[in-house]
């Protein structure tokens, strides 16, 4: 399997994985089972596409949950991180890699975490977070089970990071350790990057250019050619090389965005077709109910008509009996008048004969009447049974509809109450003071949301925070309420931002089986001196006077315990504007799936530096609303502005 994976034999790999999974199932070796499945998914992404790979990941995750396999959940998380990294979703890849590392530490300490930390180091290098990349690479090297290939990759990451920083001494020290390891053939690109930095740091720029020409990747070739010209001080060649690099990068990004848009549109068409199918089935059920009600009404009318017909028949029979009796009496009277001269015996015989005929006729009429009544009662009984059955079905359908409607109204009512409770937890009254202005606003994407903000004053020290909980809806709102309560509890005790972050992380990570987390920016501002101490826990960097601040990323709160957070400070922000926000603003999408973006937000903030804090928040809110238009909101939107006068 590993040989076919390395030589990219996709069809052979799929057959081998199928056989390997069957043999692993028979002997109960589920670690190898999930490793084989994960390798197949990685190749599916390359040969078939991301949607099919994500479907396979969901199938793997469902299988692991069904059989309670923790290693299966780890494999699904690691594979998700790898695929997100391949499609340049760096934030998603970063979060999933951290979650995968946490799985191994908690449930499989015997497994090597080196591949994860090497991936994190490579990911942070692409974002120019060099010190963070070094920290992750050193964590990989501390793993006693690290393979020679991952040891070489980690050393390459450290050399590259020191190369970007420009520290020749540290680079040479790391380079000497790297050269003591045999280079794997597949790591040719990493080796070239390290050699280019060695040539640059020692002034051998011509050699660096020659090394750059050996890249198989055109993007790497163009990048390091233009960087070498820049290092050498040849700004004319730097300009043209940079122009070629940006043109190629823009064309690749345009192609990737176009492919992603096509995938999103196809997924949207499938979802729309499923919704239309559900609506058609609901309409058919509604028509069936209406048809049953119509048939029930017809049956009721038929029963009423039968009742009327029976009443008319009874009246006609009564009239016929009376008429027959009157006719008989008249015949007797006529016979008596005609036979007055006959003897009494003949009169008696005639009378007895007439009476006998009357009895026979009445008996025949009675038998006919009884037979008709029995037939009518039998038919009426069958109709009543059918009517009762249809009435019971209709009543059941109406009861189900009423229960569904009642349950929906109850849920909507509870969500409205939850929204009111959640909004009441966030400050809605803002201070009116001459030394500072503060205003904030949170707009949830659903009935309840997972964003948060808070602030309060202790003497001349202003505590403030903003955060974004993973996920949406009711679970996120509950996690958000816990985070707000913990912030207020620790901040009121006078802890610094980094201490508040550390204590909140310990509380949130304890018994966090669902793996939820919250990114937060926590700060204190001295209103007299303007000094600001802060700690950024995996949140978006704030803007100071419309410019993004460079902050230590740290990890989000709640992922795992015993983390060390790094705090920072600004000497003074007097006379300046601080703007905090969640990614619901920059990632807000319109009907064409275009995002609002950081550049648009930054440009708007720079134009409104002279306005008040509330006017700045209202301006941003109105701009995002106009951009989104009628599109469905995809995430909670929260923003906070502080202007220190």
XYZ file of C-alpha atoms in Angstrom:
645
model
C 0.000 0.000 0.000
C 2.725 2.509 0.946
C 4.668 1.709 -2.231
C 1.573 2.331 -4.407
C 0.889 5.528 -2.426
C 4.408 6.870 -3.064
C 4.473 6.014 -6.789
C 0.926 7.406 -7.226
C -0.632 4.115 -8.486
C -4.220 5.181 -7.701
C -6.145 2.167 -9.088
C -3.701 -0.314 -7.572
C -3.847 1.538 -4.247
C -7.671 1.327 -4.110
C -7.639 -2.460 -4.720
C -4.900 -3.001 -2.122
C -6.713 -0.834 0.467
C -9.924 -2.828 -0.074
C -8.081 -6.134 0.565
C -6.172 -4.669 3.517
C -9.374 -3.368 5.167
C -11.013 -6.804 4.858
C -7.996 -8.532 6.466
C -7.775 -5.891 9.221
C -11.472 -6.424 10.019
C -10.998 -10.193 10.288
C -8.135 -9.831 12.834
C -9.438 -6.682 14.592
C -6.507 -4.411 13.586
C -8.466 -1.157 13.259
C -5.455 1.164 13.497
C -4.088 -0.200 10.210
C -7.666 -0.210 8.882
C -8.062 3.547 9.419
C -4.520 4.374 8.219
C -5.244 2.580 4.935
C -8.585 4.363 4.544
C -6.975 7.761 5.251
C -4.272 7.212 2.586
C -6.985 6.302 0.055
C -8.912 9.516 0.854
C -5.794 11.664 0.286
C -5.359 10.143 -3.194
C -9.110 10.477 -3.920
C -8.742 14.235 -3.403
C -5.917 14.361 -5.973
C -7.485 12.084 -8.611
C -11.270 12.598 -8.215
C -11.791 15.839 -6.307
C -12.437 17.470 -2.943
C -16.236 16.741 -2.734
C -15.724 12.978 -3.103
C -12.855 13.088 -0.584
C -15.038 14.957 1.964
C -17.822 12.368 1.460
C -15.307 9.603 2.223
C -14.155 11.483 5.355
C -17.762 11.752 6.549
C -18.246 8.006 5.905
C -15.039 7.245 7.871
C -16.165 9.487 10.753
C -19.663 7.907 10.854
C -18.127 4.403 10.872
C -15.791 5.374 13.743
C -18.648 6.894 15.784
C -20.855 3.844 15.156
C -18.121 1.474 16.403
C -16.757 3.882 19.088
C -13.238 3.950 17.539
C -11.214 6.916 18.833
C -8.428 6.246 16.316
C -10.983 6.544 13.508
C -12.002 10.006 14.784
C -8.311 11.006 14.877
C -7.806 9.779 11.290
C -10.877 11.730 10.075
C -9.634 14.916 11.789
C -6.042 14.578 10.476
C -7.211 13.822 6.920
C -9.582 16.830 7.019
C -6.675 19.057 8.088
C -4.471 17.725 5.263
C -7.144 18.340 2.580
C -7.970 21.829 3.912
C -4.268 22.653 3.771
C -4.153 21.484 0.139
C -6.970 23.908 -0.812
C -5.320 26.838 1.102
C -7.879 26.881 3.957
C -5.082 27.554 6.432
C -7.270 28.403 9.419
C -9.337 25.232 9.050
C -6.198 23.124 8.587
C -4.529 24.730 11.637
C -7.537 24.041 13.929
C -7.932 20.427 12.756
C -4.191 19.675 13.100
C -4.301 20.922 16.711
C -7.393 18.823 17.372
C -5.702 15.751 15.856
C -2.644 16.252 18.082
C -4.945 16.485 21.105
C -6.579 13.152 20.138
C -3.192 11.400 20.063
C -2.053 12.876 23.393
C -5.300 11.881 25.132
C -5.991 8.439 23.693
C -2.879 7.170 21.849
C 0.306 8.466 23.545
C 2.244 5.610 21.933
C 1.569 7.067 18.439
C 3.980 9.628 16.957
C 2.814 13.260 16.806
C 5.785 14.274 14.660
C 3.858 14.289 11.310
C 1.275 16.687 12.805
C 3.845 19.110 14.218
C 5.830 19.066 10.956
C 2.602 19.931 9.077
C 1.876 22.747 11.559
C 5.419 24.056 11.153
C 5.075 24.031 7.332
C 1.662 25.738 7.617
C 2.914 28.551 9.852
C 5.965 29.032 7.610
C 3.622 29.781 4.690
C 2.085 32.537 6.853
C 5.557 33.957 7.738
C 5.128 33.066 11.439
C 8.744 31.985 11.729
C 9.107 31.687 15.525
C 5.900 29.642 15.740
C 7.179 27.378 12.956
C 10.417 26.790 14.893
C 8.450 25.917 18.043
C 6.320 23.319 16.218
C 9.387 21.804 14.461
C 11.237 21.467 17.792
C 8.133 19.780 19.265
C 8.298 17.234 16.418
C 12.023 16.577 17.114
C 11.252 15.858 20.790
C 9.021 12.936 19.776
C 11.035 9.737 20.501
C 9.162 7.857 17.734
C 9.925 10.365 14.947
C 10.930 8.778 11.605
C 14.109 9.822 9.714
C 11.980 11.456 7.000
C 10.043 13.627 9.485
C 13.283 14.432 11.369
C 14.736 15.738 8.089
C 11.561 17.723 7.324
C 11.564 19.297 10.816
C 15.251 20.330 10.455
C 14.424 21.858 7.053
C 11.607 23.897 8.621
C 13.944 25.234 11.324
C 16.603 26.186 8.735
C 13.989 27.902 6.545
C 12.561 29.852 9.505
C 16.011 31.131 10.571
C 16.668 31.945 6.897
C 13.564 34.148 6.709
C 14.512 35.794 10.019
C 18.045 36.402 8.665
C 19.961 35.065 11.683
C 23.162 33.649 10.118
C 24.492 32.081 13.323
C 21.282 30.224 14.148
C 20.925 29.160 10.507
C 24.462 27.725 10.321
C 23.907 25.840 13.589
C 20.622 24.333 12.285
C 22.190 23.651 8.853
C 25.012 21.630 10.412
C 22.464 19.400 12.203
C 20.507 19.012 8.946
C 23.533 17.905 6.925
C 24.106 15.082 9.424
C 20.839 13.485 8.177
C 20.475 11.745 4.817
C 18.012 13.645 2.589
C 14.966 11.604 1.442
C 14.432 11.740 -2.379
C 10.904 13.134 -2.030
C 12.115 16.168 -0.050
C 14.052 17.703 -2.966
C 12.041 20.959 -2.813
C 12.688 21.467 0.946
C 16.390 20.768 0.385
C 16.550 23.372 -2.420
C 14.881 26.018 -0.200
C 17.423 25.433 2.597
C 20.345 25.593 0.133
C 19.002 28.851 -1.356
C 18.922 30.443 2.115
C 22.457 29.161 2.804
C 23.691 30.794 -0.418
C 21.804 34.031 0.343
C 23.015 34.376 3.939
C 26.621 33.896 2.763
C 26.305 36.329 -0.173
C 26.367 33.664 -2.942
C 23.415 35.058 -4.908
C 24.421 33.616 -8.313
C 24.399 30.141 -6.789
C 20.979 30.869 -5.266
C 19.617 31.732 -8.737
C 20.988 28.454 -10.157
C 19.404 26.507 -7.309
C 16.047 28.211 -7.905
C 16.058 26.955 -11.528
C 16.014 23.363 -10.199
C 12.489 23.671 -8.715
C 9.797 21.554 -10.409
C 7.148 23.914 -9.033
C 6.936 27.112 -11.093
C 5.531 28.983 -8.108
C 8.581 28.158 -5.948
C 10.918 28.967 -8.849
C 9.398 32.445 -9.403
C 9.215 33.184 -5.648
C 12.859 32.444 -4.855
C 14.191 34.070 -8.045
C 12.508 37.356 -7.158
C 13.546 37.062 -3.452
C 17.186 36.380 -4.472
C 17.269 39.472 -6.712
C 15.771 41.465 -3.829
C 18.396 40.143 -1.377
C 21.136 40.946 -3.891
C 19.876 44.564 -4.211
C 19.146 44.293 -7.973
C 15.797 46.112 -7.804
C 15.224 46.262 -11.558
C 15.368 42.469 -11.888
C 13.435 42.233 -8.628
C 10.621 44.280 -10.150
C 10.265 42.104 -13.270
C 10.663 38.841 -11.322
C 8.075 39.947 -8.769
C 5.726 40.930 -11.599
C 6.021 37.415 -13.117
C 5.519 35.825 -9.700
C 2.349 37.811 -8.926
C 0.938 37.190 -12.409
C 1.376 33.415 -11.993
C 0.044 33.459 -8.405
C -3.042 35.449 -9.436
C -3.725 33.071 -12.333
C -3.467 30.030 -10.004
C -5.711 31.674 -7.390
C -8.208 32.634 -10.078
C -8.298 29.057 -11.344
C -8.675 27.627 -7.812
C -11.441 30.088 -6.981
C -13.243 29.239 -10.221
C -13.049 25.502 -9.467
C -14.266 26.040 -5.901
C -17.138 28.196 -7.172
C -18.158 25.439 -9.598
C -18.082 22.896 -6.782
C -20.128 25.154 -4.492
C -22.693 25.783 -7.256
C -23.061 22.050 -7.961
C -23.514 21.342 -4.235
C -26.052 24.161 -4.060
C -27.990 22.691 -7.027
C -28.141 19.290 -5.303
C -29.415 20.881 -2.066
C -31.986 22.917 -4.032
C -33.215 19.760 -5.827
C -33.577 17.929 -2.508
C -35.614 20.826 -1.075
C -37.882 20.882 -4.125
C -38.403 17.112 -3.807
C -39.363 17.522 -0.139
C -41.808 20.303 -1.019
C -43.442 18.104 -3.704
C -43.847 15.231 -1.241
C -45.411 17.609 1.300
C -47.801 18.955 -1.352
C -48.813 15.387 -2.295
C -49.559 14.576 1.345
C -51.644 17.752 1.618
C -53.631 16.779 -1.532
C -54.235 13.270 -0.134
C -55.619 14.762 3.107
C -57.913 17.065 1.152
C -59.073 14.116 -1.030
C -59.817 12.023 2.096
C -61.817 14.911 3.599
C -63.801 15.212 0.335
C -64.591 11.469 0.284
C -65.640 11.610 3.946
C -68.057 14.444 3.180
C -69.554 12.455 0.244
C -70.051 9.400 2.468
C -71.830 11.540 5.068
C -74.188 12.934 2.400
C -74.901 9.397 1.117
C -75.806 8.241 4.664
C -78.172 11.193 5.140
C -79.816 10.444 1.731
C -80.254 6.781 2.727
C -81.914 7.859 5.991
C -84.394 10.049 4.081
C -85.123 7.257 1.574
C -85.816 4.827 4.453
C -88.236 7.286 6.094
C -90.107 7.741 2.773
C -90.308 3.947 2.276
C -91.780 3.466 5.793
C -94.410 6.120 5.077
C -95.303 4.510 1.741
C -95.644 1.067 3.403
C -97.923 2.503 6.087
C -100.132 4.154 3.455
C -100.248 0.917 1.427
C -101.342 -1.092 4.489
C -104.087 1.439 5.317
C -105.313 1.468 1.714
C -105.303 -2.351 1.607
C -107.306 -2.473 4.819
C -109.857 0.044 3.502
C -110.181 -1.895 0.239
C -110.800 -5.105 2.143
C -113.519 -3.468 4.280
C -115.217 -2.094 1.196
C -115.149 -5.549 -0.468
C -116.703 -7.098 2.624
C -119.465 -4.488 2.654
C -120.222 -5.056 -1.045
C -120.268 -8.835 -0.646
C -122.621 -8.471 2.324
C -125.017 -6.292 0.313
C -124.951 -8.643 -2.731
C -125.416 -11.848 -0.649
C -128.056 -10.648 1.837
C -130.409 -13.213 0.459
C -127.944 -16.038 0.904
C -127.862 -18.106 3.938
C -125.881 -17.236 6.981
C -123.644 -20.252 6.361
C -122.621 -18.994 2.926
C -122.107 -15.516 4.434
C -119.950 -17.038 7.174
C -117.943 -19.061 4.626
C -117.457 -15.970 2.485
C -116.394 -14.007 5.533
C -113.889 -16.692 6.621
C -112.517 -16.946 3.065
C -112.043 -13.150 2.853
C -110.356 -13.099 6.293
C -107.953 -15.880 5.199
C -106.991 -13.930 2.071
C -106.362 -10.813 4.234
C -104.046 -12.754 6.563
C -102.042 -14.254 3.660
C -101.650 -10.852 1.931
C -100.586 -9.142 5.180
C -98.069 -11.935 5.860
C -96.547 -11.583 2.360
C -96.313 -7.776 2.750
C -94.747 -8.179 6.203
C -92.130 -10.655 4.906
C -91.195 -8.312 2.016
C -90.928 -5.371 4.433
C -88.729 -7.314 6.900
C -86.409 -8.557 4.119
C -85.935 -4.987 2.794
C -85.263 -3.624 6.275
C -82.670 -6.349 6.969
C -80.887 -5.625 3.635
C -80.921 -1.865 4.319
C -79.613 -2.323 7.865
C -76.792 -4.601 6.598
C -75.725 -2.061 3.963
C -75.980 0.803 6.440
C -73.791 -1.122 8.930
C -71.047 -1.593 6.268
C -71.191 2.098 5.332
C -70.920 3.170 8.984
C -67.846 0.926 9.480
C -66.138 2.451 6.457
C -67.102 5.948 7.598
C -65.718 5.355 11.104
C -62.399 4.030 9.644
C -61.953 7.041 7.355
C -62.893 9.429 10.183
C -60.266 7.805 12.457
C -57.568 8.173 9.737
C -58.467 11.805 9.163
C -58.479 12.531 12.906
C -55.012 10.914 13.257
C -53.667 13.040 10.412
C -55.104 16.219 11.947
C -53.681 15.290 15.395
C -50.188 14.761 13.893
C -50.391 18.080 12.072
C -51.485 19.848 15.262
C -48.646 18.247 17.293
C -46.081 19.249 14.653
C -47.369 22.836 14.588
C -47.403 23.032 18.400
C -43.857 21.654 18.657
C -42.578 24.118 16.033
C -44.190 27.082 17.840
C -42.755 25.905 21.165
C -39.232 25.600 19.701
C -39.470 29.058 18.091
C -40.692 30.508 21.389
C -37.831 28.870 23.316
C -35.301 30.147 20.756
C -36.678 33.695 21.123
C -36.345 33.408 24.907
C -32.796 32.017 24.505
C -31.899 34.928 22.200
C -33.235 37.458 24.754
C -31.283 35.746 27.545
C -28.097 35.661 25.447
C -28.355 39.316 24.410
C -29.039 40.298 28.038
C -25.671 38.742 28.995
C -23.842 41.184 26.716
C -23.564 44.839 27.773
C -26.178 46.988 25.994
C -25.490 50.273 27.847
C -22.203 51.980 26.972
C -20.348 54.643 29.015
C -20.564 58.355 28.068
C -17.263 59.837 29.269
C -14.970 62.550 28.158
C -11.755 60.487 28.331
C -12.854 57.559 26.084
C -15.627 56.287 23.786
C -16.739 52.638 23.649
C -19.417 50.955 21.571
C -20.106 47.344 20.443
C -22.718 45.368 18.555
C -23.435 41.622 17.988
C -25.735 40.251 15.234
C -26.294 36.442 15.400
C -26.654 34.446 12.153
C -29.331 32.166 13.700
C -31.847 32.685 16.510
C -28.908 32.444 18.934
C -25.208 32.840 18.231
C -21.724 32.003 19.435
C -20.028 35.438 19.317
C -19.412 37.452 22.480
C -18.009 40.721 23.797
C -17.748 42.254 27.293
C -16.188 45.185 29.164
C -16.207 46.827 32.592
C -14.239 49.424 34.581
C -12.212 48.947 37.757
C -11.045 52.367 38.892
C -9.042 53.657 35.880
C -8.486 50.177 34.354
C -10.810 49.155 31.489
C -11.229 45.393 30.888
C -12.584 44.355 27.482
C -12.784 41.210 25.324
C -14.277 39.819 22.120
C -14.663 36.153 21.079
C -15.972 33.663 18.541
C -17.152 30.156 19.600
C -16.726 27.254 17.176
C -20.005 26.105 15.603
C -23.409 27.820 15.453
C -26.808 27.781 17.094
C -27.777 26.624 20.601
C -24.543 24.669 21.474
C -22.406 27.665 20.537
C -24.635 30.028 22.556
C -24.332 27.813 25.664
C -20.526 27.665 25.295
C -20.497 31.440 24.757
C -22.445 32.055 28.004
C -19.916 29.959 29.955
C -17.017 31.892 28.356
C -18.583 35.280 29.266
C -19.146 34.167 32.856
C -15.555 32.890 33.213
C -14.130 36.161 31.754
C -16.077 38.288 34.213
C -15.156 36.014 37.151
C -11.380 36.031 36.525
C -11.211 39.661 35.348
C -13.047 40.917 38.472
C -10.338 39.223 40.551
C -7.806 41.575 38.921
C -5.891 39.053 36.811
C -3.917 40.229 33.770
C -5.154 39.318 30.253
C -2.677 36.446 29.881
C -3.688 35.091 33.324
C -7.383 35.382 32.437
C -6.733 33.458 29.183
C -4.786 30.725 31.013
C -7.448 30.235 33.699
C -10.307 30.321 31.167
C -8.513 27.681 29.048
C -8.119 25.367 32.051
C -11.842 25.683 32.919
C -13.133 25.279 29.338
C -10.825 22.354 28.427
C -11.895 20.311 31.467
C -14.381 17.574 30.412
C -14.773 19.154 26.955
C -15.813 15.933 25.209
C -17.371 17.762 22.210
C -14.082 19.489 21.369
C -15.618 23.017 21.276
C -13.340 26.044 21.616
C -13.455 29.841 21.527
C -11.030 32.341 20.003
C -10.679 35.506 22.123
C -8.849 38.826 22.295
C -8.553 39.999 25.946
C -7.127 43.380 26.924
C -6.809 45.916 29.740
C -6.369 49.661 29.068
C -5.063 52.170 31.647
C -7.220 55.250 30.972
C -4.611 57.588 32.486
C -1.474 56.385 30.701
C -3.073 54.735 27.657
C -0.991 51.569 28.203
C -2.713 48.452 26.819
C -1.848 44.890 27.914
C -3.453 42.137 25.843
C -3.462 38.435 24.979
C -4.675 37.065 21.642
C -6.013 33.465 21.878
C -6.283 32.397 18.230
C -8.492 35.392 17.315
C -8.360 37.772 14.328
C -5.772 40.540 14.851
C -7.324 43.901 15.816
C -6.816 47.176 13.927
C -5.205 50.236 15.504
C -5.955 53.434 13.544
C -7.023 51.260 10.605
C -3.791 49.173 10.537
C -3.647 45.492 11.496
C -1.659 44.818 14.665
C 0.989 42.080 14.682
C -0.071 39.731 17.496
C 1.074 36.394 18.887
C -1.583 33.914 17.656
C -1.524 31.489 20.658
C -4.080 28.637 20.607
C -7.880 28.986 21.013
C -9.310 28.471 24.505
C -10.722 25.056 25.411
C -8.745 22.725 23.105
C -6.450 21.211 25.754
C -5.193 22.028 29.236
C -1.856 23.265 30.588
C -1.108 25.615 27.678
C 1.210 28.597 28.123
C -0.168 31.799 26.611
C 1.997 34.755 25.537
C 0.891 38.260 26.540
C 1.819 41.542 24.781
C 1.411 45.288 25.315
C 1.252 48.726 23.652
C 2.930 51.590 25.482
C 0.059 53.994 24.766
C -3.041 54.124 22.547
C -4.097 57.642 23.612
C -5.629 59.566 20.733
C -5.977 56.364 18.719
C -8.868 54.100 17.588
C -8.904 50.360 18.467
C -11.265 48.135 16.431
C -12.028 44.489 17.376
C -14.140 42.142 15.245
C -15.035 38.495 14.467
C -14.535 36.746 11.120
C -18.285 37.028 10.415
C -17.497 40.475 8.916
C -14.603 39.554 6.611
C -16.212 36.246 5.556
C -19.730 37.665 4.989
C -20.925 36.566 1.541
C -23.370 38.131 -0.910
C -25.657 36.316 -3.333
C -22.711 35.786 -5.726
C -20.609 34.093 -2.979
C -18.176 37.051 -2.892
C -16.689 37.788 0.559
C -16.613 41.201 2.232
C -12.871 40.810 2.940
C -10.275 42.495 5.139
C -9.263 45.133 2.564
C -12.782 46.559 2.304
C -13.101 46.709 6.104
C -9.660 48.323 6.538
C -10.353 50.961 3.870
C -13.681 51.890 5.494
C -12.065 52.195 8.953
C -9.334 54.507 7.634
C -11.986 56.792 6.100
C -13.861 57.030 9.421
C -11.013 57.575 11.910
C -12.433 61.015 12.865
C -15.900 59.671 13.704
C -17.143 58.500 17.129
C -17.019 54.870 18.278
C -20.769 54.367 17.759
C -20.690 56.016 14.328
C -17.786 53.727 13.324
C -19.684 50.583 14.419
C -22.891 51.735 12.672
C -20.962 52.536 9.484
C -19.360 49.058 9.388
C -22.726 47.393 10.142
C -24.517 49.279 7.369
C -21.719 48.552 4.863
C -21.806 44.780 5.582
C -25.633 44.700 5.395
C -25.659 46.455 2.016
C -22.931 44.099 0.723
C -24.724 40.901 1.853
C -28.113 42.061 0.549
C -30.704 39.277 0.455
C -28.160 36.455 0.952
C -28.614 34.181 3.974
C -26.184 35.167 6.811
C -23.463 32.514 7.194
C -21.912 33.540 10.554
C -22.427 35.765 13.604
C -21.130 39.344 13.209
C -19.600 41.167 16.199
C -17.552 44.386 16.370
C -16.223 46.637 19.171
C -14.606 50.071 18.874
C -12.603 51.938 21.570
C -11.368 55.515 21.092
C -9.078 56.802 23.838
C -9.102 60.619 23.957
